[in-house]
mmCIF file of C-alpha atoms in Angstrom:
data_model
loop_
_atom_site.group_PDB
_atom_site.id
_atom_site.type_symbol
_atom_site.label_atom_id
_atom_site.label_comp_id
_atom_site.label_asym_id
_atom_site.label_seq_id
_atom_site.Cartn_x
_atom_site.Cartn_y
_atom_site.Cartn_z
ATOM 1 C CA GLY A 11 -57.271 -85.062 35.465
ATOM 2 C CA GLU A 12 -60.946 -85.505 35.984
ATOM 3 C CA SER A 13 -62.033 -86.356 39.453
ATOM 4 C CA VAL A 14 -64.976 -85.747 41.661
ATOM 5 C CA GLY A 15 -64.483 -86.029 45.364
ATOM 6 C CA LEU A 16 -66.437 -85.721 48.565
ATOM 7 C CA HIS A 17 -64.963 -83.970 51.565
ATOM 8 C CA LEU A 18 -66.128 -86.311 54.332
ATOM 9 C CA PRO A 19 -66.493 -90.082 54.246
ATOM 10 C CA THR A 20 -69.093 -90.185 57.035
ATOM 11 C CA LEU A 21 -71.586 -87.653 58.302
ATOM 12 C CA SER A 22 -73.622 -88.295 61.419
ATOM 13 C CA VAL A 23 -76.656 -86.114 62.169
ATOM 14 C CA GLN A 24 -79.559 -86.088 64.560
ATOM 15 C CA GLU A 25 -82.999 -86.852 63.207
ATOM 16 C CA GLY A 26 -84.739 -83.601 62.352
ATOM 17 C CA ASP A 27 -81.526 -81.667 61.770
ATOM 18 C CA ASN A 28 -80.412 -80.429 58.369
ATOM 19 C CA SER A 29 -77.606 -82.290 56.582
ATOM 20 C CA ILE A 30 -75.041 -80.854 54.214
ATOM 21 C CA ILE A 31 -72.954 -83.126 52.028
ATOM 22 C CA ASN A 32 -70.135 -81.584 50.047
ATOM 23 C CA CYS A 33 -68.418 -82.449 46.802
ATOM 24 C CA ALA A 34 -65.481 -80.978 44.930
ATOM 25 C CA TYR A 35 -64.924 -81.510 41.220
ATOM 26 C CA SER A 36 -61.919 -80.739 39.076
ATOM 27 C CA ASN A 37 -63.224 -80.615 35.493
ATOM 28 C CA SER A 38 -64.172 -77.010 34.835
ATOM 29 C CA ALA A 39 -65.796 -78.077 31.550
ATOM 30 C CA SER A 40 -68.456 -80.171 33.291
ATOM 31 C CA ASP A 41 -71.893 -78.701 32.957
ATOM 32 C CA TYR A 42 -74.208 -81.276 34.485
ATOM 33 C CA PHE A 43 -74.141 -82.666 37.993
ATOM 34 C CA ILE A 44 -76.241 -85.246 39.760
ATOM 35 C CA TRP A 45 -76.648 -86.412 43.320
ATOM 36 C CA TYR A 46 -77.430 -90.066 43.943
ATOM 37 C CA LYS A 47 -78.429 -91.960 47.056
ATOM 38 C CA GLN A 48 -77.447 -95.589 47.448
ATOM 39 C CA GLU A 49 -78.933 -97.841 50.087
ATOM 40 C CA SER A 50 -77.464 -101.170 51.012
ATOM 41 C CA GLY A 51 -78.104 -103.812 48.369
ATOM 42 C CA LYS A 52 -79.506 -101.346 45.867
ATOM 43 C CA GLY A 53 -78.276 -99.339 42.938
ATOM 44 C CA PRO A 54 -77.834 -95.563 43.064
ATOM 45 C CA GLN A 55 -81.102 -93.649 43.109
ATOM 46 C CA PHE A 56 -81.417 -90.226 41.499
ATOM 47 C CA ILE A 57 -82.044 -87.428 43.993
ATOM 48 C CA ILE A 58 -81.574 -84.161 42.166
ATOM 49 C CA ASP A 59 -79.543 -82.664 39.343
ATOM 50 C CA ILE A 60 -78.291 -79.260 38.313
ATOM 51 C CA ARG A 61 -76.839 -77.730 35.189
ATOM 52 C CA SER A 62 -73.927 -75.355 35.243
ATOM 53 C CA ASN A 63 -76.049 -72.405 34.159
ATOM 54 C CA MET A 64 -77.727 -72.570 37.569
ATOM 55 C CA ASP A 65 -76.308 -72.161 41.061
ATOM 56 C CA LYS A 66 -79.204 -73.544 43.056
ATOM 57 C CA ARG A 67 -81.984 -76.022 42.562
ATOM 58 C CA GLN A 68 -84.562 -77.244 45.023
ATOM 59 C CA GLY A 69 -86.514 -80.438 45.284
ATOM 60 C CA GLN A 70 -88.591 -81.986 47.986
ATOM 61 C CA ARG A 71 -86.531 -81.510 51.190
ATOM 62 C CA VAL A 72 -83.332 -81.346 49.113
ATOM 63 C CA THR A 73 -81.374 -78.455 47.664
ATOM 64 C CA VAL A 74 -78.295 -78.605 45.484
ATOM 65 C CA LEU A 75 -75.893 -75.692 45.361
ATOM 66 C CA LEU A 76 -73.259 -75.252 42.693
ATOM 67 C CA ASN A 77 -70.302 -72.917 42.993
ATOM 68 C CA LYS A 78 -68.444 -72.968 39.719
ATOM 69 C CA THR A 79 -65.821 -70.500 40.897
ATOM 70 C CA VAL A 80 -64.424 -72.964 43.411
ATOM 71 C CA LYS A 81 -65.800 -76.053 41.671
ATOM 72 C CA HIS A 82 -67.876 -77.112 44.618
ATOM 73 C CA LEU A 83 -71.217 -78.860 44.848
ATOM 74 C CA SER A 84 -73.316 -79.464 47.922
ATOM 75 C CA LEU A 85 -76.461 -81.338 48.805
ATOM 76 C CA GLN A 86 -78.635 -80.050 51.607
ATOM 77 C CA ILE A 87 -81.253 -82.298 53.148
ATOM 78 C CA ALA A 88 -83.808 -80.591 55.327
ATOM 79 C CA ALA A 89 -85.277 -82.260 58.421
ATOM 80 C CA THR A 90 -83.190 -85.387 57.988
ATOM 81 C CA GLN A 91 -85.069 -88.630 58.598
ATOM 82 C CA PRO A 92 -83.855 -92.154 59.426
ATOM 83 C CA GLY A 93 -84.815 -93.168 55.886
ATOM 84 C CA ASP A 94 -82.196 -90.750 54.590
ATOM 85 C CA SER A 95 -79.430 -92.965 55.971
ATOM 86 C CA ALA A 96 -77.452 -94.110 52.940
ATOM 87 C CA VAL A 97 -74.337 -93.384 50.909
ATOM 88 C CA TYR A 98 -74.560 -90.218 48.829
ATOM 89 C CA PHE A 99 -72.615 -89.714 45.626
ATOM 90 C CA CYS A 100 -72.106 -86.690 43.474
ATOM 91 C CA ALA A 101 -71.466 -87.262 39.796
ATOM 92 C CA GLU A 102 -70.631 -85.183 36.757
ATOM 93 C CA THR A 103 -70.748 -85.687 33.051
ATOM 94 C CA SER A 104 -67.339 -85.963 31.499
ATOM 95 C CA ASN A 105 -67.852 -84.078 28.274
ATOM 96 C CA GLY A 106 -69.978 -81.263 29.506
ATOM 97 C CA SER A 107 -72.985 -81.758 27.242
ATOM 98 C CA GLY A 108 -74.956 -84.408 29.055
ATOM 99 C CA ASN A 109 -75.072 -86.298 25.805
ATOM 100 C CA THR A 110 -73.118 -89.209 27.163
ATOM 101 C CA GLY A 111 -73.756 -92.072 29.480
ATOM 102 C CA LYS A 112 -70.419 -91.568 31.160
ATOM 103 C CA LEU A 113 -70.659 -90.208 34.663
ATOM 104 C CA ILE A 114 -67.689 -89.551 36.912
ATOM 105 C CA PHE A 115 -68.613 -90.341 40.495
ATOM 106 C CA GLY A 116 -67.192 -89.108 43.743
ATOM 107 C CA GLN A 117 -66.181 -91.578 46.438
ATOM 108 C CA GLY A 118 -69.350 -91.179 48.436
ATOM 109 C CA THR A 119 -70.365 -89.902 51.855
ATOM 110 C CA THR A 120 -72.156 -92.148 54.316
ATOM 111 C CA LEU A 121 -74.973 -90.324 56.069
ATOM 112 C CA GLN A 122 -75.964 -91.757 59.435
ATOM 113 C CA VAL A 123 -79.121 -90.431 61.034
ATOM 114 C CA LYS A 124 -79.402 -90.855 64.786
ATOM 115 C CA PRO A 125 -82.941 -91.188 66.160
ATOM 116 C CA LYS B 29 -93.644 -99.849 35.471
ATOM 117 C CA ALA B 30 -90.791 -102.312 35.945
ATOM 118 C CA GLY B 31 -87.369 -100.889 36.698
ATOM 119 C CA VAL B 32 -83.995 -101.904 35.374
ATOM 120 C CA THR B 33 -83.547 -105.644 35.848
ATOM 121 C CA GLN B 34 -80.144 -107.200 36.265
ATOM 122 C CA THR B 35 -79.511 -110.914 36.359
ATOM 123 C CA PRO B 36 -78.167 -112.762 38.137
ATOM 124 C CA ARG B 37 -78.072 -110.868 41.445
ATOM 125 C CA TYR B 38 -75.139 -112.856 42.778
ATOM 126 C CA LEU B 39 -72.435 -114.840 41.059
ATOM 127 C CA ILE B 40 -69.333 -116.694 42.198
ATOM 128 C CA LYS B 41 -66.700 -117.547 39.619
ATOM 129 C CA THR B 42 -63.196 -118.933 39.631
ATOM 130 C CA ARG B 43 -60.141 -117.089 38.370
ATOM 131 C CA GLY B 44 -59.642 -117.612 34.668
ATOM 132 C CA GLN B 45 -63.305 -118.243 33.931
ATOM 133 C CA GLN B 46 -65.530 -115.908 31.990
ATOM 134 C CA VAL B 47 -68.880 -114.441 32.981
ATOM 135 C CA THR B 48 -71.848 -112.834 31.252
ATOM 136 C CA LEU B 49 -74.132 -110.409 33.026
ATOM 137 C CA SER B 50 -77.506 -109.295 31.746
ATOM 138 C CA CYS B 51 -79.384 -106.033 31.942
ATOM 139 C CA SER B 52 -82.965 -105.376 30.852
ATOM 140 C CA PRO B 53 -83.680 -101.647 30.676
ATOM 141 C CA ILE B 54 -86.921 -99.925 31.520
ATOM 142 C CA SER B 55 -89.422 -100.447 28.746
ATOM 143 C CA GLY B 56 -88.878 -97.805 26.075
ATOM 144 C CA HIS B 57 -85.376 -96.943 27.214
ATOM 145 C CA ARG B 58 -82.848 -97.338 24.450
ATOM 146 C CA SER B 59 -79.605 -96.437 26.167
ATOM 147 C CA VAL B 60 -77.785 -98.712 28.601
ATOM 148 C CA SER B 61 -74.599 -97.936 30.494
ATOM 149 C CA TRP B 62 -72.541 -100.195 32.715
ATOM 150 C CA TYR B 63 -70.569 -99.336 35.838
ATOM 151 C CA GLN B 64 -68.272 -101.253 38.153
ATOM 152 C CA GLN B 65 -68.453 -100.466 41.857
ATOM 153 C CA THR B 66 -65.707 -101.499 44.283
ATOM 154 C CA PRO B 67 -64.833 -100.234 47.768
ATOM 155 C CA GLY B 68 -61.433 -99.059 46.584
ATOM 156 C CA GLN B 69 -62.225 -97.455 43.236
ATOM 157 C CA GLY B 70 -65.849 -96.493 43.755
ATOM 158 C CA LEU B 71 -68.148 -96.293 40.756
ATOM 159 C CA GLN B 72 -66.355 -96.433 37.437
ATOM 160 C CA PHE B 73 -67.842 -96.200 33.971
ATOM 161 C CA LEU B 74 -67.422 -99.249 31.759
ATOM 162 C CA PHE B 75 -69.353 -98.528 28.581
ATOM 163 C CA GLU B 76 -72.518 -97.108 27.069
ATOM 164 C CA TYR B 77 -74.713 -98.609 24.383
ATOM 165 C CA PHE B 78 -77.350 -96.912 22.313
ATOM 166 C CA SER B 79 -79.144 -98.397 19.332
ATOM 167 C CA GLU B 80 -76.991 -101.524 19.525
ATOM 168 C CA THR B 81 -73.783 -99.505 19.166
ATOM 169 C CA GLN B 82 -71.142 -98.819 21.770
ATOM 170 C CA ARG B 83 -71.075 -95.040 22.102
ATOM 171 C CA ASN B 84 -68.576 -94.583 24.887
ATOM 172 C CA LYS B 85 -66.020 -96.696 26.695
ATOM 173 C CA GLY B 86 -64.233 -96.337 30.008
ATOM 174 C CA ASN B 87 -60.664 -97.232 30.899
ATOM 175 C CA PHE B 88 -60.985 -100.950 31.343
ATOM 176 C CA PRO B 89 -58.978 -103.715 29.693
ATOM 177 C CA GLY B 90 -60.241 -105.526 26.633
ATOM 178 C CA ARG B 91 -61.346 -108.444 28.832
ATOM 179 C CA PHE B 92 -64.437 -106.343 29.502
ATOM 180 C CA SER B 93 -66.850 -106.246 26.619
ATOM 181 C CA GLY B 94 -70.507 -105.729 26.040
ATOM 182 C CA ARG B 95 -73.268 -105.663 23.507
ATOM 183 C CA GLN B 96 -76.796 -104.476 23.101
ATOM 184 C CA PHE B 97 -79.603 -106.261 21.348
ATOM 185 C CA SER B 98 -82.378 -104.887 19.157
ATOM 186 C CA ASN B 99 -84.775 -104.949 22.118
ATOM 187 C CA SER B 100 -82.281 -102.738 24.034
ATOM 188 C CA ARG B 101 -81.337 -105.484 26.463
ATOM 189 C CA SER B 102 -77.631 -105.499 27.124
ATOM 190 C CA GLU B 103 -75.036 -107.981 28.239
ATOM 191 C CA MET B 104 -71.540 -107.491 29.480
ATOM 192 C CA ASN B 105 -68.865 -110.135 29.420
ATOM 193 C CA VAL B 106 -65.670 -110.431 31.398
ATOM 194 C CA SER B 107 -63.174 -113.002 30.188
ATOM 195 C CA THR B 108 -60.226 -114.504 32.057
ATOM 196 C CA LEU B 109 -61.521 -113.349 35.399
ATOM 197 C CA GLU B 110 -59.118 -111.945 37.970
ATOM 198 C CA LEU B 111 -59.599 -111.575 41.708
ATOM 199 C CA GLY B 112 -59.736 -107.814 41.231
ATOM 200 C CA ASP B 113 -62.827 -108.146 39.068
ATOM 201 C CA SER B 114 -64.858 -108.889 42.170
ATOM 202 C CA ALA B 115 -67.319 -106.028 42.318
ATOM 203 C CA LEU B 116 -70.889 -104.888 42.048
ATOM 204 C CA TYR B 117 -71.726 -104.385 38.387
ATOM 205 C CA LEU B 118 -74.458 -101.858 37.796
ATOM 206 C CA CYS B 119 -76.322 -100.991 34.681
ATOM 207 C CA ALA B 120 -78.357 -97.890 34.095
ATOM 208 C CA SER B 121 -80.840 -97.097 31.386
ATOM 209 C CA SER B 122 -82.211 -93.908 29.923
ATOM 210 C CA LEU B 123 -84.662 -92.993 27.244
ATOM 211 C CA THR B 124 -82.056 -91.685 24.851
ATOM 212 C CA GLN B 125 -78.297 -91.462 24.743
ATOM 213 C CA GLY B 126 -76.988 -89.547 27.683
ATOM 214 C CA THR B 127 -77.315 -89.280 31.385
ATOM 215 C CA TYR B 128 -80.638 -87.491 31.715
ATOM 216 C CA GLY B 129 -83.227 -89.670 33.357
ATOM 217 C CA TYR B 130 -80.697 -92.321 34.325
ATOM 218 C CA THR B 131 -82.172 -95.209 36.292
ATOM 219 C CA PHE B 132 -79.905 -97.797 37.848
ATOM 220 C CA GLY B 133 -80.610 -101.446 38.481
ATOM 221 C CA SER B 134 -79.730 -103.152 41.753
ATOM 222 C CA GLY B 135 -76.631 -104.699 40.269
ATOM 223 C CA THR B 136 -74.954 -108.076 39.995
ATOM 224 C CA ARG B 137 -72.556 -108.928 42.791
ATOM 225 C CA LEU B 138 -69.644 -110.855 41.229
ATOM 226 C CA THR B 139 -67.175 -112.651 43.454
ATOM 227 C CA VAL B 140 -64.067 -114.152 41.899
ATOM 228 C CA VAL B 141 -62.314 -116.817 43.967
#
Protein backbone atom coordinates (compact mmCIF):
# COMPACT_ATOMS: atom_id res chain seq x y z
CA GLY A 1 0.00 0.00 0.00
CA GLU A 2 0.98 3.61 -0.10
CA SER A 3 3.20 4.79 2.66
CA VAL A 4 5.90 7.31 3.16
CA GLY A 5 8.27 6.81 6.02
CA LEU A 6 11.25 8.46 7.61
CA HIS A 7 14.19 6.40 8.78
CA LEU A 8 14.95 8.16 12.08
CA PRO A 9 12.53 9.71 14.55
CA THR A 10 15.11 12.11 16.01
CA LEU A 11 18.27 13.63 14.61
CA SER A 12 20.60 15.66 16.79
CA VAL A 13 23.29 17.81 15.17
CA GLN A 14 25.74 20.47 16.20
CA GLU A 15 25.11 24.02 15.08
CA GLY A 16 27.02 24.66 11.88
CA ASP A 17 27.07 21.02 10.81
CA ASN A 18 25.15 19.69 7.83
CA SER A 19 21.97 17.68 8.46
CA ILE A 20 20.57 14.87 6.37
CA ILE A 21 17.02 13.69 6.86
CA ASN A 22 15.90 10.60 5.01
CA CYS A 23 12.58 9.35 3.72
CA ALA A 24 11.47 6.16 2.02
CA TYR A 25 8.32 5.93 -0.07
CA SER A 26 6.54 2.91 -1.46
CA ASN A 27 4.35 4.22 -4.29
CA SER A 28 6.45 4.00 -7.44
CA ALA A 29 3.78 5.98 -9.31
CA SER A 30 4.32 9.11 -7.21
CA ASP A 31 5.87 11.91 -9.17
CA TYR A 32 5.87 14.87 -6.82
CA PHE A 33 7.48 15.14 -3.42
CA ILE A 34 7.59 17.89 -0.85
CA TRP A 35 9.50 18.53 2.34
CA TYR A 36 7.77 20.41 5.13
CA LYS A 37 9.03 21.86 8.39
CA GLN A 38 6.72 22.07 11.37
CA GLU A 39 7.53 24.10 14.45
CA SER A 40 5.68 23.74 17.69
CA GLY A 41 2.21 25.28 17.56
CA LYS A 42 2.35 25.90 13.83
CA GLY A 43 1.24 24.20 10.67
CA PRO A 44 3.67 22.57 8.24
CA GLN A 45 5.74 25.06 6.27
CA PHE A 46 6.88 24.32 2.72
CA ILE A 47 10.64 23.94 2.38
CA ILE A 48 11.33 22.51 -1.04
CA ASP A 49 9.77 20.21 -3.61
CA ILE A 50 10.93 17.97 -6.41
CA ARG A 51 9.32 16.21 -9.33
CA SER A 52 10.19 12.70 -10.33
CA ASN A 53 11.83 13.80 -13.56
CA MET A 54 14.59 15.33 -11.44
CA ASP A 55 17.03 13.74 -9.01
CA LYS A 56 18.28 16.86 -7.27
CA ARG A 57 16.99 20.30 -6.48
CA GLN A 58 18.60 23.05 -4.47
CA GLY A 59 17.19 25.91 -2.49
CA GLN A 60 18.64 28.28 0.02
CA ARG A 61 20.76 26.07 2.34
CA VAL A 62 18.59 23.05 1.45
CA THR A 63 18.95 20.33 -1.14
CA VAL A 64 16.53 17.53 -1.91
CA LEU A 65 17.74 14.33 -3.51
CA LEU A 66 15.46 11.78 -5.11
CA ASN A 67 16.48 8.23 -5.90
CA LYS A 68 13.63 6.59 -7.74
CA THR A 69 15.44 3.28 -8.09
CA VAL A 70 15.32 2.66 -4.35
CA LYS A 71 12.39 5.01 -3.71
CA HIS A 72 14.34 7.21 -1.37
CA LEU A 73 14.18 10.93 -0.70
CA SER A 74 16.52 13.01 1.41
CA LEU A 75 16.70 16.55 2.66
CA GLN A 76 20.09 18.11 3.26
CA ILE A 77 20.38 21.25 5.33
CA ALA A 78 23.68 23.06 5.13
CA ALA A 79 25.19 24.88 8.12
CA THR A 80 22.34 23.91 10.42
CA GLN A 81 21.13 26.70 12.69
CA PRO A 82 19.15 26.65 15.95
CA GLY A 83 16.17 28.00 14.00
CA ASP A 84 16.17 24.79 11.98
CA SER A 85 15.05 22.83 15.04
CA ALA A 86 11.64 21.42 14.15
CA VAL A 87 9.89 18.30 12.89
CA TYR A 88 10.50 17.58 9.22
CA PHE A 89 8.04 15.68 7.06
CA CYS A 90 8.33 14.31 3.58
CA ALA A 91 5.15 14.00 1.56
CA GLU A 92 4.10 12.65 -1.80
CA THR A 93 1.13 13.05 -4.04
CA SER A 94 -1.00 9.96 -4.21
CA ASN A 95 -1.97 9.95 -7.86
CA GLY A 96 1.26 11.03 -9.39
CA SER A 97 0.03 14.11 -11.24
CA GLY A 98 0.10 16.76 -8.57
CA ASN A 99 -3.44 17.58 -9.53
CA THR A 100 -4.82 16.61 -6.17
CA GLY A 101 -4.85 18.05 -2.72
CA LYS A 102 -4.13 14.67 -1.21
CA LEU A 103 -0.66 14.35 0.22
CA ILE A 104 0.67 11.25 1.94
CA PHE A 105 2.96 12.26 4.77
CA GLY A 106 5.76 10.41 6.46
CA GLN A 107 5.86 10.15 10.24
CA GLY A 108 8.33 12.96 10.69
CA THR A 109 11.87 13.40 11.96
CA THR A 110 12.62 15.73 14.85
CA LEU A 111 15.75 17.76 14.21
CA GLN A 112 17.49 19.04 17.32
CA VAL A 113 20.27 21.56 16.86
CA LYS A 114 22.77 21.84 19.69
CA PRO A 115 24.41 25.25 20.13
CA LYS B 1 -0.74 39.17 2.66
CA ALA B 2 -2.69 37.23 5.29
CA GLY B 3 -2.05 33.51 5.54
CA VAL B 4 -4.49 30.68 6.02
CA THR B 5 -6.68 31.43 9.03
CA GLN B 6 -8.22 28.69 11.10
CA THR B 7 -10.71 29.27 13.87
CA PRO B 8 -10.96 28.53 16.65
CA ARG B 9 -7.36 27.72 17.65
CA TYR B 10 -8.41 25.53 20.56
CA LEU B 11 -11.59 23.66 21.30
CA ILE B 12 -12.73 21.27 24.02
CA LYS B 13 -15.78 19.14 23.37
CA THR B 14 -17.52 16.26 25.07
CA ARG B 15 -17.98 12.82 23.56
CA GLY B 16 -21.11 12.63 21.46
CA GLN B 17 -21.16 16.33 20.63
CA GLN B 18 -20.50 17.76 17.21
CA VAL B 19 -18.02 20.43 16.18
CA THR B 20 -17.51 22.79 13.26
CA LEU B 21 -14.10 24.12 12.33
CA SER B 22 -13.48 27.01 9.97
CA CYS B 23 -10.76 27.74 7.46
CA SER B 24 -10.25 30.96 5.51
CA PRO B 25 -7.79 30.46 2.66
CA ILE B 26 -5.27 32.95 1.38
CA SER B 27 -7.00 35.58 -0.70
CA GLY B 28 -7.35 34.31 -4.26
CA HIS B 29 -6.82 30.68 -3.34
CA ARG B 30 -9.69 28.51 -4.45
CA SER B 31 -8.65 25.09 -3.21
CA VAL B 32 -8.81 24.01 0.42
CA SER B 33 -7.72 20.68 1.86
CA TRP B 34 -8.08 19.38 5.38
CA TYR B 35 -5.75 17.13 7.36
CA GLN B 36 -5.89 15.49 10.77
CA GLN B 37 -2.66 15.28 12.75
CA THR B 38 -2.25 12.93 15.71
CA PRO B 39 0.87 11.58 17.43
CA GLY B 40 -0.05 8.03 16.51
CA GLN B 41 -1.23 8.38 12.91
CA GLY B 42 0.65 11.49 11.86
CA LEU B 43 -0.82 13.70 9.16
CA GLN B 44 -3.74 12.16 7.34
CA PHE B 45 -5.73 13.61 4.47
CA LEU B 46 -9.41 14.26 5.13
CA PHE B 47 -10.76 15.96 2.03
CA GLU B 48 -10.16 18.56 -0.65
CA TYR B 49 -12.54 21.21 -1.93
CA PHE B 50 -12.29 23.23 -5.08
CA SER B 51 -14.96 25.50 -6.49
CA GLU B 52 -17.38 24.45 -3.75
CA THR B 53 -17.11 20.78 -4.72
CA GLN B 54 -15.43 17.98 -2.85
CA ARG B 55 -12.75 16.70 -5.22
CA ASN B 56 -11.05 14.09 -3.09
CA LYS B 57 -11.74 12.28 0.16
CA GLY B 58 -9.55 10.37 2.57
CA ASN B 59 -10.36 7.24 4.55
CA PHE B 60 -12.37 8.71 7.36
CA PRO B 61 -15.85 7.75 8.55
CA GLY B 62 -18.92 9.62 7.42
CA ARG B 63 -18.96 11.52 10.73
CA PHE B 64 -16.36 13.76 9.10
CA SER B 65 -17.79 16.11 6.54
CA GLY B 66 -16.98 19.43 5.02
CA ARG B 67 -18.09 22.11 2.64
CA GLN B 68 -16.76 25.09 0.81
CA PHE B 69 -18.50 28.38 0.25
CA SER B 70 -18.51 30.64 -2.80
CA ASN B 71 -15.83 32.83 -1.20
CA SER B 72 -13.63 29.70 -0.89
CA ARG B 73 -13.88 29.60 2.89
CA SER B 74 -14.32 26.07 4.12
CA GLU B 75 -15.76 24.37 7.15
CA MET B 76 -15.39 20.86 8.40
CA ASN B 77 -17.80 19.17 10.74
CA VAL B 78 -17.34 16.17 12.98
CA SER B 79 -20.49 14.66 14.44
CA THR B 80 -20.83 12.29 17.38
CA LEU B 81 -17.36 13.03 18.63
CA GLU B 82 -15.18 10.22 19.94
CA LEU B 83 -12.13 10.44 22.17
CA GLY B 84 -10.00 9.39 19.21
CA ASP B 85 -11.02 12.49 17.30
CA SER B 86 -8.77 14.55 19.54
CA ALA B 87 -6.21 15.97 17.15
CA LEU B 88 -4.80 18.99 15.43
CA TYR B 89 -6.91 19.75 12.38
CA LEU B 90 -5.03 21.55 9.65
CA CYS B 91 -6.26 23.15 6.51
CA ALA B 92 -4.18 24.11 3.54
CA SER B 93 -5.01 26.30 0.60
CA SER B 94 -3.67 26.63 -2.91
CA LEU B 95 -4.41 28.75 -5.90
CA THR B 96 -5.92 25.94 -7.92
CA GLN B 97 -6.77 22.31 -7.37
CA GLY B 98 -3.73 20.37 -6.38
CA THR B 99 -0.80 20.47 -4.08
CA TYR B 100 1.40 23.04 -5.78
CA GLY B 101 1.80 26.13 -3.67
CA TYR B 102 0.17 24.54 -0.64
CA THR B 103 0.07 26.79 2.41
CA PHE B 104 -1.04 25.42 5.75
CA GLY B 105 -2.77 27.23 8.56
CA SER B 106 -1.73 26.83 12.19
CA GLY B 107 -4.56 24.43 12.87
CA THR B 108 -7.36 23.93 15.37
CA ARG B 109 -6.48 21.83 18.39
CA LEU B 110 -9.56 19.74 19.25
CA THR B 111 -9.72 17.90 22.54
CA VAL B 112 -12.57 15.48 23.15
CA VAL B 113 -13.24 14.60 26.79
